[in-house]
Short mmCIF file of C-alpha atoms in Angstrom, two decimals:
data_model
loop_
_atom_site.label_atom_id
_atom_site.label_comp_id
_atom_site.label_asym_id
_atom_site.label_seq_id
_atom_site.Cartn_x
_atom_site.Cartn_y
_atom_site.Cartn_z
CA MET A 101 -0.05 0.04 -0.01
CA LEU A 102 2.71 2.38 0.93
CA ARG A 103 4.46 1.64 -2.51
CA ALA A 104 1.22 2.40 -4.26
CA VAL A 105 0.82 5.72 -2.67
CA THR A 106 4.45 6.71 -3.40
CA LEU A 107 4.06 5.78 -6.87
CA PHE A 108 0.65 7.71 -7.20
CA ARG A 109 2.24 10.82 -5.91
CA ARG A 110 5.04 10.40 -8.42
CA GLY A 111 2.53 10.10 -11.33
CA LEU A 112 3.65 6.65 -12.11
CA PHE A 113 0.73 4.70 -10.89
CA ARG A 114 -2.92 4.53 -12.27
CA PRO A 115 -5.50 2.68 -10.08
CA SER A 116 -6.85 -0.38 -11.86
CA PRO A 117 -10.58 -1.32 -11.59
CA GLY A 118 -11.31 -2.79 -8.21
CA LEU A 119 -8.18 -1.10 -6.55
CA SER A 120 -8.78 2.03 -4.43
CA VAL A 121 -6.20 4.47 -3.14
CA ARG A 122 -7.11 6.54 0.01
CA MET A 123 -6.03 10.04 0.16
CA THR A 124 -6.25 12.46 3.20
CA SER A 125 -8.77 15.16 2.88
CA SER A 126 -6.08 17.80 2.74
CA GLU A 127 -4.66 16.17 -0.36
CA ILE A 128 -8.04 16.00 -1.92
CA THR A 129 -9.08 19.60 -1.22
CA PRO A 130 -5.98 21.51 -0.48
CA LYS A 131 -7.89 24.82 -0.27
CA GLY A 132 -10.58 23.66 1.99
CA ILE A 133 -14.15 22.29 1.77
CA LEU A 134 -15.51 25.51 1.02
CA ALA A 135 -12.79 26.99 -1.53
CA ASN A 136 -14.07 29.42 -3.98
CA GLN A 137 -17.41 30.11 -2.02
CA VAL A 138 -18.45 33.47 -0.80
CA ALA A 139 -20.13 33.57 2.58
CA VAL A 140 -22.09 36.44 4.20
CA VAL A 141 -22.46 36.15 8.07
CA THR A 142 -24.50 38.67 10.06
CA GLY A 143 -23.84 39.51 13.57
CA SER A 144 -20.31 38.42 13.12
CA THR A 145 -17.79 40.48 14.99
CA ASP A 146 -18.21 38.69 18.39
CA GLY A 147 -19.29 35.42 19.94
CA ILE A 148 -20.89 32.81 17.88
CA GLY A 149 -20.94 34.87 14.69
CA PHE A 150 -17.43 35.55 14.81
CA ALA A 151 -16.40 31.99 15.37
CA ILE A 152 -18.55 30.95 12.40
CA ALA A 153 -16.97 33.44 10.28
CA ARG A 154 -13.51 32.37 11.28
CA ARG A 155 -14.27 28.83 10.51
CA LEU A 156 -15.82 29.44 7.10
CA ALA A 157 -12.74 31.27 6.08
CA GLN A 158 -10.41 28.59 7.50
CA ASP A 159 -12.25 26.10 5.35
CA GLY A 160 -11.65 28.17 2.23
CA ALA A 161 -14.55 30.59 1.85
CA HIS A 162 -14.29 34.27 1.41
CA VAL A 163 -16.28 35.79 4.20
CA VAL A 164 -18.00 39.05 4.59
CA VAL A 165 -18.41 39.89 8.32
CA SER A 166 -20.92 42.50 9.55
CA SER A 167 -22.21 44.19 12.52
CA ARG A 168 -23.77 47.60 13.68
CA LYS A 169 -20.70 49.28 14.68
CA GLN A 170 -17.73 50.19 12.29
CA GLN A 171 -15.21 49.61 14.98
CA ASN A 172 -16.32 46.14 15.61
CA VAL A 173 -16.25 45.40 11.94
CA ASP A 174 -12.67 46.89 11.66
CA TRP A 175 -11.59 44.73 14.52
CA ALA A 176 -12.92 41.54 13.22
CA VAL A 177 -11.69 42.17 9.61
CA ALA A 178 -8.11 43.17 10.85
CA THR A 179 -8.10 40.00 13.28
CA LEU A 180 -9.09 37.54 10.58
CA GLN A 181 -7.07 39.09 7.91
CA GLY A 182 -4.15 38.95 10.30
CA GLU A 183 -4.55 35.17 10.51
CA GLY A 184 -4.17 35.01 6.73
CA LEU A 185 -8.01 34.60 5.99
CA SER A 186 -9.90 36.00 3.13
CA VAL A 187 -12.41 38.43 4.84
CA THR A 188 -13.96 41.75 4.16
CA GLY A 189 -16.60 43.52 6.03
CA THR A 190 -19.22 46.32 6.43
CA VAL A 191 -21.38 47.96 8.78
CA CYS A 192 -24.95 46.40 8.68
CA HIS A 193 -28.08 46.74 10.92
CA VAL A 194 -30.13 44.08 9.35
CA ALA A 195 -33.39 45.58 10.28
CA LYS A 196 -32.46 48.51 7.79
CA ALA A 197 -33.05 48.04 4.21
CA GLU A 198 -30.18 50.35 3.12
CA ASP A 199 -27.80 48.55 5.27
CA ARG A 200 -28.70 45.13 3.75
CA GLU A 201 -28.19 46.54 0.21
CA ARG A 202 -24.79 47.68 1.29
CA LEU A 203 -24.11 44.22 2.71
CA VAL A 204 -25.27 42.50 -0.65
CA ALA A 205 -23.11 45.00 -2.64
CA LYS A 206 -19.92 44.36 -0.51
CA ALA A 207 -20.38 40.55 -1.01
CA LEU A 208 -20.82 40.78 -4.69
CA GLU A 209 -17.41 42.48 -4.98
CA HIS A 210 -15.74 39.23 -4.62
CA GLY A 211 -16.78 36.94 -7.68
CA GLY A 212 -20.18 38.30 -8.26
CA GLY A 213 -22.23 35.58 -6.52
CA ILE A 214 -22.94 34.40 -3.04
CA ASP A 215 -22.81 30.82 -1.90
CA ILE A 216 -23.61 30.94 1.97
CA LEU A 217 -25.86 33.15 4.23
CA VAL A 218 -25.56 32.79 8.02
CA CYS A 219 -28.19 34.79 9.75
CA ASN A 220 -26.74 35.16 13.42
CA ALA A 221 -27.66 38.68 14.11
CA GLY A 222 -30.32 39.00 17.00
CA VAL A 223 -31.44 41.18 19.73
CA ASN A 224 -33.16 40.79 23.14
CA PRO A 225 -33.82 44.31 24.64
CA LEU A 226 -36.11 42.97 27.46
CA VAL A 227 -35.37 40.48 30.28
CA GLY A 228 -38.94 39.95 31.25
CA SER A 229 -42.44 38.29 30.57
CA THR A 230 -43.98 38.05 27.19
CA LEU A 231 -46.99 40.17 28.15
CA GLY A 232 -44.67 42.70 29.94
CA ALA A 233 -43.12 43.51 26.52
CA SER A 234 -44.14 46.85 25.05
CA GLU A 235 -45.20 47.10 21.39
CA GLN A 236 -41.80 48.82 20.73
CA VAL A 237 -39.94 45.85 22.05
CA TRP A 238 -41.95 43.34 20.11
CA ASP A 239 -41.34 45.34 16.98
CA LYS A 240 -37.58 45.40 17.44
CA ILE A 241 -37.27 41.84 18.42
CA LEU A 242 -39.42 40.49 15.49
CA SER A 243 -37.80 42.89 13.07
CA VAL A 244 -34.36 41.85 13.68
CA ASN A 245 -34.65 38.17 14.71
CA VAL A 246 -37.36 37.06 12.28
CA LYS A 247 -38.14 39.46 9.43
CA ALA A 248 -34.59 40.49 8.72
CA PRO A 249 -33.22 36.94 7.79
CA ALA A 250 -36.18 36.55 5.26
CA LEU A 251 -35.80 40.00 3.85
CA LEU A 252 -32.04 39.71 3.58
CA LEU A 253 -32.33 36.34 1.88
CA ARG A 254 -34.93 37.82 -0.54
CA GLN A 255 -32.22 40.33 -1.59
CA LEU A 256 -29.47 37.81 -1.87
CA LEU A 257 -31.51 35.08 -3.65
CA PRO A 258 -30.82 36.33 -7.19
CA HIS A 259 -27.03 36.09 -6.56
CA MET A 260 -27.38 32.51 -4.89
CA GLU A 261 -29.38 30.84 -7.64
CA ASN A 262 -27.64 28.17 -9.64
CA ARG A 263 -24.78 27.93 -6.97
CA ARG A 264 -26.13 25.07 -4.83
CA GLY A 265 -26.19 27.66 -1.76
CA ALA A 266 -26.70 26.99 1.81
CA VAL A 267 -28.60 29.20 4.31
CA ILE A 268 -28.25 28.83 8.11
CA LEU A 269 -30.49 30.47 10.46
CA VAL A 270 -29.47 30.81 14.23
CA SER A 271 -32.17 30.02 16.67
CA SER A 272 -31.76 29.15 20.39
CA THR A 273 -32.70 26.36 22.63
CA ALA A 274 -35.22 28.85 24.04
CA ALA A 275 -37.29 27.69 21.26
CA TYR A 276 -37.54 24.20 22.72
CA THR A 277 -37.65 25.16 26.42
CA PRO A 278 -38.80 28.85 26.86
CA ARG A 279 -37.55 30.67 29.79
CA VAL A 280 -40.11 33.08 31.48
CA ASP A 281 -37.64 35.86 31.74
CA LEU A 282 -36.98 35.76 27.91
CA GLY A 283 -40.72 36.09 26.84
CA ALA A 284 -40.72 37.80 23.30
CA TYR A 285 -37.26 36.46 22.65
CA ASN A 286 -38.45 32.86 23.01
CA VAL A 287 -41.24 33.58 20.55
CA SER A 288 -38.77 34.93 17.89
CA LYS A 289 -36.56 31.89 18.26
CA THR A 290 -39.33 29.65 17.84
CA ALA A 291 -40.51 31.41 14.73
CA LEU A 292 -37.00 30.68 13.16
CA LEU A 293 -37.78 26.92 13.27
CA GLY A 294 -40.88 27.41 11.28
CA LEU A 295 -39.09 29.84 8.96
CA THR A 296 -36.36 27.33 8.28
CA ARG A 297 -38.91 24.54 7.39
CA THR A 298 -40.90 26.93 5.14
CA LEU A 299 -37.82 28.42 3.29
CA ALA A 300 -36.38 24.72 2.93
CA LEU A 301 -39.62 23.86 0.99
CA GLU A 302 -39.60 27.00 -1.11
CA LEU A 303 -36.01 27.01 -2.06
CA ALA A 304 -35.43 23.19 -2.74
CA PRO A 305 -36.38 23.71 -6.36
CA LYS A 306 -33.51 26.09 -6.66
CA ASP A 307 -31.07 23.61 -4.95
CA ILE A 308 -30.65 25.96 -1.96
CA ARG A 309 -30.76 24.19 1.51
CA VAL A 310 -31.86 25.97 4.61
CA ASN A 311 -30.98 24.64 8.01
CA CYS A 312 -31.24 26.13 11.59
CA LEU A 313 -28.39 26.02 14.25
CA VAL A 314 -29.89 25.82 17.82
CA PRO A 315 -27.20 26.83 20.42
CA GLY A 316 -27.70 26.24 23.98
CA VAL A 317 -25.98 28.37 26.66
CA ILE A 318 -22.83 29.52 24.95
CA GLU A 319 -20.16 31.82 26.69
CA THR A 320 -20.79 35.02 24.97
CA ASN A 321 -21.48 38.58 25.90
CA PHE A 322 -25.12 38.05 24.66
CA SER A 323 -25.79 35.09 27.01
CA LYS A 324 -23.90 36.44 30.00
CA VAL A 325 -27.26 37.20 31.69
CA LEU A 326 -27.50 33.43 31.86
CA HIS A 327 -24.13 32.05 32.15
CA LYS A 328 -23.00 34.51 34.73
CA ASN A 329 -25.93 33.67 36.94
CA GLU A 330 -24.42 31.18 39.37
CA THR A 331 -27.78 29.68 40.57
CA PHE A 332 -28.80 29.14 36.69
CA TRP A 333 -25.55 27.54 35.98
CA ASN A 334 -25.41 25.18 38.98
CA ASN A 335 -29.06 24.05 38.17
CA TYR A 336 -28.18 23.58 34.51
CA LYS A 337 -25.05 21.56 35.33
CA GLU A 338 -27.19 19.43 37.60
CA ASN A 339 -30.04 18.81 35.27
CA TYR A 340 -27.90 18.15 32.18
CA GLN A 341 -24.77 16.69 33.82
CA LEU A 342 -22.42 19.12 31.95
CA GLN A 343 -19.06 19.97 33.22
CA ARG A 344 -18.52 23.12 31.05
CA ILE A 345 -20.36 25.87 29.41
CA GLY A 346 -20.42 25.80 25.53
CA ARG A 347 -18.01 27.97 23.45
CA PRO A 348 -18.63 29.85 20.31
CA GLU A 349 -16.35 27.36 18.33
CA ASP A 350 -18.58 24.40 19.33
CA CYS A 351 -21.05 25.95 16.92
CA ALA A 352 -18.80 26.75 14.03
CA GLY A 353 -17.77 23.45 12.80
CA LEU A 354 -21.42 22.22 12.50
CA VAL A 355 -22.24 25.38 10.49
CA SER A 356 -19.33 24.72 8.23
CA PHE A 357 -20.35 21.12 7.67
CA LEU A 358 -24.05 22.18 6.79
CA CYS A 359 -22.61 24.61 4.18
CA SER A 360 -20.41 21.93 2.66
CA PRO A 361 -21.10 19.38 -0.23
CA ASP A 362 -21.00 16.65 2.58
CA ALA A 363 -24.34 18.10 3.88
CA SER A 364 -25.95 18.18 0.40
CA TYR A 365 -28.76 15.95 1.41
CA ILE A 366 -29.63 17.85 4.55
CA THR A 367 -32.25 20.64 4.65
CA GLY A 368 -35.05 21.83 6.78
CA GLU A 369 -33.40 20.64 10.00
CA ASN A 370 -32.86 22.34 13.20
CA ILE A 371 -29.66 20.88 15.00
CA ALA A 372 -28.95 21.86 18.73
CA VAL A 373 -25.44 22.51 19.93
CA ALA A 374 -26.19 22.44 23.62
CA GLY A 375 -24.32 19.57 25.34
CA LEU A 376 -27.72 18.02 25.83
CA SER A 377 -31.02 19.63 24.57
CA SER A 378 -34.61 18.90 25.62
CA ARG A 379 -35.58 17.98 22.10
CA LEU A 380 -36.44 14.33 21.53
#
Protein backbone atom coordinates (compact mmCIF):
# COMPACT_ATOMS: atom_id res chain seq x y z
CA MET A 1 0.00 0.00 0.00
CA LEU A 2 2.81 2.40 0.84
CA ARG A 3 4.47 1.68 -2.49
CA ALA A 4 1.19 2.35 -4.31
CA VAL A 5 0.78 5.73 -2.62
CA THR A 6 4.42 6.65 -3.39
CA LEU A 7 3.99 5.78 -7.06
CA PHE A 8 0.67 7.63 -7.17
CA ARG A 9 2.30 10.83 -5.90
CA ARG A 10 5.06 10.49 -8.50
CA GLY A 11 2.50 10.16 -11.25
CA LEU A 12 3.66 6.62 -12.11
CA PHE A 13 0.64 4.76 -10.89
CA ARG A 14 -2.91 4.58 -12.24
CA PRO A 15 -5.46 2.69 -10.12
CA SER A 16 -6.89 -0.30 -11.91
CA PRO A 17 -10.55 -1.32 -11.57
CA GLY A 18 -11.19 -2.78 -8.15
CA LEU A 19 -8.20 -1.06 -6.54
CA SER A 20 -8.78 2.01 -4.38
CA VAL A 21 -6.20 4.44 -3.08
CA ARG A 22 -7.10 6.44 0.01
CA MET A 23 -6.01 10.04 0.25
CA THR A 24 -6.27 12.47 3.11
CA SER A 25 -8.81 15.29 2.96
CA SER A 26 -5.98 17.81 2.74
CA GLU A 27 -4.65 16.09 -0.38
CA ILE A 28 -8.08 15.99 -2.00
CA THR A 29 -9.10 19.57 -1.21
CA PRO A 30 -5.95 21.56 -0.42
CA LYS A 31 -7.87 24.83 -0.33
CA GLY A 32 -10.60 23.64 2.04
CA ILE A 33 -14.07 22.21 1.69
CA LEU A 34 -15.54 25.68 1.03
CA ALA A 35 -12.91 26.86 -1.45
CA ASN A 36 -14.07 29.43 -4.01
CA GLN A 37 -17.29 30.12 -2.11
CA VAL A 38 -18.51 33.47 -0.82
CA ALA A 39 -20.19 33.60 2.60
CA VAL A 40 -22.16 36.38 4.27
CA VAL A 41 -22.43 36.20 8.07
CA THR A 42 -24.51 38.73 10.00
CA GLY A 43 -23.77 39.61 13.59
CA SER A 44 -20.27 38.27 13.08
CA THR A 45 -17.86 40.50 14.98
CA ASP A 46 -18.22 38.72 18.32
CA GLY A 47 -19.28 35.45 19.91
CA ILE A 48 -20.91 32.73 17.83
CA GLY A 49 -21.02 34.81 14.64
CA PHE A 50 -17.31 35.61 14.81
CA ALA A 51 -16.42 31.96 15.42
CA ILE A 52 -18.54 30.93 12.43
CA ALA A 53 -16.94 33.57 10.19
CA ARG A 54 -13.47 32.41 11.21
CA ARG A 55 -14.26 28.73 10.60
CA LEU A 56 -15.84 29.32 7.19
CA ALA A 57 -12.77 31.33 6.16
CA GLN A 58 -10.43 28.66 7.54
CA ASP A 59 -12.30 26.14 5.40
CA GLY A 60 -11.65 28.17 2.26
CA ALA A 61 -14.54 30.60 1.86
CA HIS A 62 -14.25 34.33 1.35
CA VAL A 63 -16.30 35.73 4.24
CA VAL A 64 -18.08 39.07 4.56
CA VAL A 65 -18.54 39.97 8.22
CA SER A 66 -20.93 42.58 9.51
CA SER A 67 -22.40 44.19 12.60
CA ARG A 68 -23.89 47.51 13.62
CA LYS A 69 -20.71 49.31 14.68
CA GLN A 70 -17.82 50.24 12.41
CA GLN A 71 -15.15 49.73 15.08
CA ASN A 72 -16.34 46.17 15.65
CA VAL A 73 -16.25 45.44 11.93
CA ASP A 74 -12.76 46.93 11.66
CA TRP A 75 -11.53 44.78 14.56
CA ALA A 76 -12.99 41.56 13.19
CA VAL A 77 -11.65 42.14 9.67
CA ALA A 78 -8.17 43.06 10.95
CA THR A 79 -8.07 40.06 13.28
CA LEU A 80 -9.10 37.52 10.65
CA GLN A 81 -7.00 39.02 7.88
CA GLY A 82 -4.10 38.91 10.33
CA GLU A 83 -4.62 35.15 10.46
CA GLY A 84 -4.22 34.99 6.69
CA LEU A 85 -7.93 34.56 6.00
CA SER A 86 -9.92 36.02 3.11
CA VAL A 87 -12.30 38.41 4.87
CA THR A 88 -13.95 41.76 4.21
CA GLY A 89 -16.68 43.52 6.14
CA THR A 90 -19.21 46.30 6.34
CA VAL A 91 -21.55 47.90 8.82
CA CYS A 92 -25.03 46.38 8.67
CA HIS A 93 -28.03 46.85 10.92
CA VAL A 94 -30.07 43.99 9.48
CA ALA A 95 -33.40 45.69 10.19
CA LYS A 96 -32.47 48.56 7.84
CA ALA A 97 -33.04 47.99 4.12
CA GLU A 98 -30.23 50.32 3.05
CA ASP A 99 -27.75 48.48 5.28
CA ARG A 100 -28.80 45.13 3.83
CA GLU A 101 -28.30 46.52 0.33
CA ARG A 102 -24.80 47.65 1.28
CA LEU A 103 -24.03 44.19 2.66
CA VAL A 104 -25.17 42.53 -0.56
CA ALA A 105 -23.05 44.94 -2.63
CA LYS A 106 -19.97 44.23 -0.50
CA ALA A 107 -20.42 40.48 -0.95
CA LEU A 108 -20.78 40.82 -4.72
CA GLU A 109 -17.43 42.56 -4.95
CA HIS A 110 -15.79 39.15 -4.59
CA GLY A 111 -16.71 37.02 -7.58
CA GLY A 112 -20.18 38.31 -8.37
CA GLY A 113 -22.16 35.62 -6.53
CA ILE A 114 -22.98 34.37 -3.05
CA ASP A 115 -22.98 30.77 -1.86
CA ILE A 116 -23.60 30.93 1.89
CA LEU A 117 -25.76 33.06 4.16
CA VAL A 118 -25.57 32.73 7.94
CA CYS A 119 -28.14 34.86 9.80
CA ASN A 120 -26.73 35.22 13.29
CA ALA A 121 -27.70 38.79 14.17
CA GLY A 122 -30.21 38.94 17.00
CA VAL A 123 -31.44 41.16 19.80
CA ASN A 124 -33.17 40.84 23.14
CA PRO A 125 -33.81 44.31 24.59
CA LEU A 126 -35.98 43.00 27.43
CA VAL A 127 -35.43 40.49 30.22
CA GLY A 128 -39.01 39.96 31.27
CA SER A 129 -42.33 38.32 30.52
CA THR A 130 -44.06 38.09 27.16
CA LEU A 131 -47.02 40.20 28.24
CA GLY A 132 -44.69 42.69 29.87
CA ALA A 133 -43.10 43.55 26.53
CA SER A 134 -44.11 46.86 24.97
CA GLU A 135 -45.10 47.19 21.33
CA GLN A 136 -41.75 48.83 20.66
CA VAL A 137 -39.91 45.83 22.14
CA TRP A 138 -42.02 43.40 20.12
CA ASP A 139 -41.34 45.32 16.92
CA LYS A 140 -37.59 45.40 17.52
CA ILE A 141 -37.28 41.71 18.40
CA LEU A 142 -39.41 40.48 15.51
CA SER A 143 -37.86 42.89 13.03
CA VAL A 144 -34.28 41.86 13.74
CA ASN A 145 -34.70 38.21 14.73
CA VAL A 146 -37.39 37.06 12.28
CA LYS A 147 -38.13 39.54 9.49
CA ALA A 148 -34.54 40.53 8.72
CA PRO A 149 -33.30 37.02 7.81
CA ALA A 150 -36.17 36.58 5.35
CA LEU A 151 -35.74 40.03 3.83
CA LEU A 152 -31.97 39.69 3.51
CA LEU A 153 -32.34 36.30 1.87
CA ARG A 154 -34.82 37.78 -0.59
CA GLN A 155 -32.24 40.40 -1.56
CA LEU A 156 -29.48 37.81 -1.88
CA LEU A 157 -31.51 35.15 -3.68
CA PRO A 158 -30.87 36.31 -7.27
CA HIS A 159 -27.15 36.01 -6.55
CA MET A 160 -27.40 32.57 -4.91
CA GLU A 161 -29.35 30.78 -7.61
CA ASN A 162 -27.54 28.16 -9.70
CA ARG A 163 -24.78 27.92 -7.07
CA ARG A 164 -26.22 25.18 -4.80
CA GLY A 165 -26.27 27.61 -1.91
CA ALA A 166 -26.71 27.06 1.81
CA VAL A 167 -28.56 29.17 4.36
CA ILE A 168 -28.17 28.86 8.12
CA LEU A 169 -30.56 30.54 10.53
CA VAL A 170 -29.52 30.78 14.18
CA SER A 171 -32.20 30.06 16.74
CA SER A 172 -31.80 29.07 20.42
CA THR A 173 -32.78 26.24 22.74
CA ALA A 174 -35.18 28.83 24.17
CA ALA A 175 -37.31 27.70 21.21
CA TYR A 176 -37.48 24.19 22.73
CA THR A 177 -37.67 25.15 26.41
CA PRO A 178 -38.82 28.75 26.89
CA ARG A 179 -37.61 30.76 29.87
CA VAL A 180 -40.16 32.99 31.59
CA ASP A 181 -37.69 35.88 31.70
CA LEU A 182 -37.04 35.75 27.94
CA GLY A 183 -40.66 36.06 26.82
CA ALA A 184 -40.73 37.73 23.39
CA TYR A 185 -37.24 36.44 22.58
CA ASN A 186 -38.48 32.85 23.08
CA VAL A 187 -41.24 33.51 20.57
CA SER A 188 -38.87 34.95 17.96
CA LYS A 189 -36.49 32.01 18.20
CA THR A 190 -39.37 29.54 17.91
CA ALA A 191 -40.51 31.38 14.79
CA LEU A 192 -37.12 30.73 13.20
CA LEU A 193 -37.75 26.98 13.38
CA GLY A 194 -40.86 27.45 11.28
CA LEU A 195 -39.09 29.85 8.95
CA THR A 196 -36.38 27.25 8.38
CA ARG A 197 -38.86 24.56 7.34
CA THR A 198 -40.85 26.93 5.13
CA LEU A 199 -37.81 28.32 3.33
CA ALA A 200 -36.37 24.83 2.88
CA LEU A 201 -39.50 23.84 0.96
CA GLU A 202 -39.62 27.04 -1.07
CA LEU A 203 -35.95 26.98 -2.06
CA ALA A 204 -35.51 23.25 -2.68
CA PRO A 205 -36.39 23.63 -6.40
CA LYS A 206 -33.54 26.15 -6.63
CA ASP A 207 -31.13 23.66 -5.01
CA ILE A 208 -30.63 25.95 -2.00
CA ARG A 209 -30.63 24.27 1.39
CA VAL A 210 -31.86 25.91 4.59
CA ASN A 211 -30.99 24.63 8.06
CA CYS A 212 -31.07 26.00 11.58
CA LEU A 213 -28.39 26.08 14.26
CA VAL A 214 -29.88 25.91 17.76
CA PRO A 215 -27.27 26.87 20.36
CA GLY A 216 -27.72 26.20 24.03
CA VAL A 217 -25.98 28.30 26.67
CA ILE A 218 -22.79 29.49 24.97
CA GLU A 219 -20.24 31.72 26.66
CA THR A 220 -20.77 35.02 24.86
CA ASN A 221 -21.52 38.59 25.87
CA PHE A 222 -25.07 38.10 24.59
CA SER A 223 -25.78 35.21 26.99
CA LYS A 224 -23.93 36.44 30.05
CA VAL A 225 -27.25 37.18 31.77
CA LEU A 226 -27.51 33.38 31.98
CA HIS A 227 -24.01 31.98 32.28
CA LYS A 228 -22.97 34.62 34.83
CA ASN A 229 -25.94 33.62 36.99
CA GLU A 230 -24.47 31.16 39.50
CA THR A 231 -27.82 29.70 40.53
CA PHE A 232 -28.85 29.14 36.91
CA TRP A 233 -25.53 27.57 35.98
CA ASN A 234 -25.49 25.22 38.98
CA ASN A 235 -29.01 24.03 38.18
CA TYR A 236 -28.10 23.67 34.52
CA LYS A 237 -25.10 21.49 35.31
CA GLU A 238 -27.15 19.34 37.68
CA ASN A 239 -30.01 18.84 35.22
CA TYR A 240 -27.87 18.16 32.15
CA GLN A 241 -24.76 16.65 33.78
CA LEU A 242 -22.52 19.10 31.92
CA GLN A 243 -19.08 19.99 33.18
CA ARG A 244 -18.51 23.08 31.09
CA ILE A 245 -20.35 25.85 29.32
CA GLY A 246 -20.47 25.87 25.54
CA ARG A 247 -17.97 27.86 23.50
CA PRO A 248 -18.65 29.71 20.24
CA GLU A 249 -16.28 27.34 18.44
CA ASP A 250 -18.58 24.45 19.36
CA CYS A 251 -21.11 25.89 16.90
CA ALA A 252 -18.73 26.82 14.10
CA GLY A 253 -17.77 23.37 12.89
CA LEU A 254 -21.39 22.29 12.51
CA VAL A 255 -22.20 25.36 10.44
CA SER A 256 -19.24 24.73 8.14
CA PHE A 257 -20.39 21.14 7.67
CA LEU A 258 -23.96 22.20 6.89
CA CYS A 259 -22.63 24.60 4.25
CA SER A 260 -20.38 21.98 2.67
CA PRO A 261 -21.03 19.39 -0.06
CA ASP A 262 -21.02 16.71 2.66
CA ALA A 263 -24.41 18.07 3.79
CA SER A 264 -25.94 18.25 0.31
CA TYR A 265 -28.84 16.00 1.35
CA ILE A 266 -29.67 17.86 4.58
CA THR A 267 -32.25 20.63 4.55
CA GLY A 268 -35.06 21.88 6.75
CA GLU A 269 -33.38 20.61 9.90
CA ASN A 270 -32.77 22.28 13.25
CA ILE A 271 -29.75 20.96 15.10
CA ALA A 272 -28.92 21.75 18.72
CA VAL A 273 -25.42 22.48 19.99
CA ALA A 274 -26.25 22.45 23.67
CA GLY A 275 -24.39 19.61 25.36
CA LEU A 276 -27.79 17.98 25.77
CA SER A 277 -31.04 19.53 24.60
CA SER A 278 -34.58 18.83 25.71
CA ARG A 279 -35.62 17.99 22.16
CA LEU A 280 -36.42 14.34 21.41
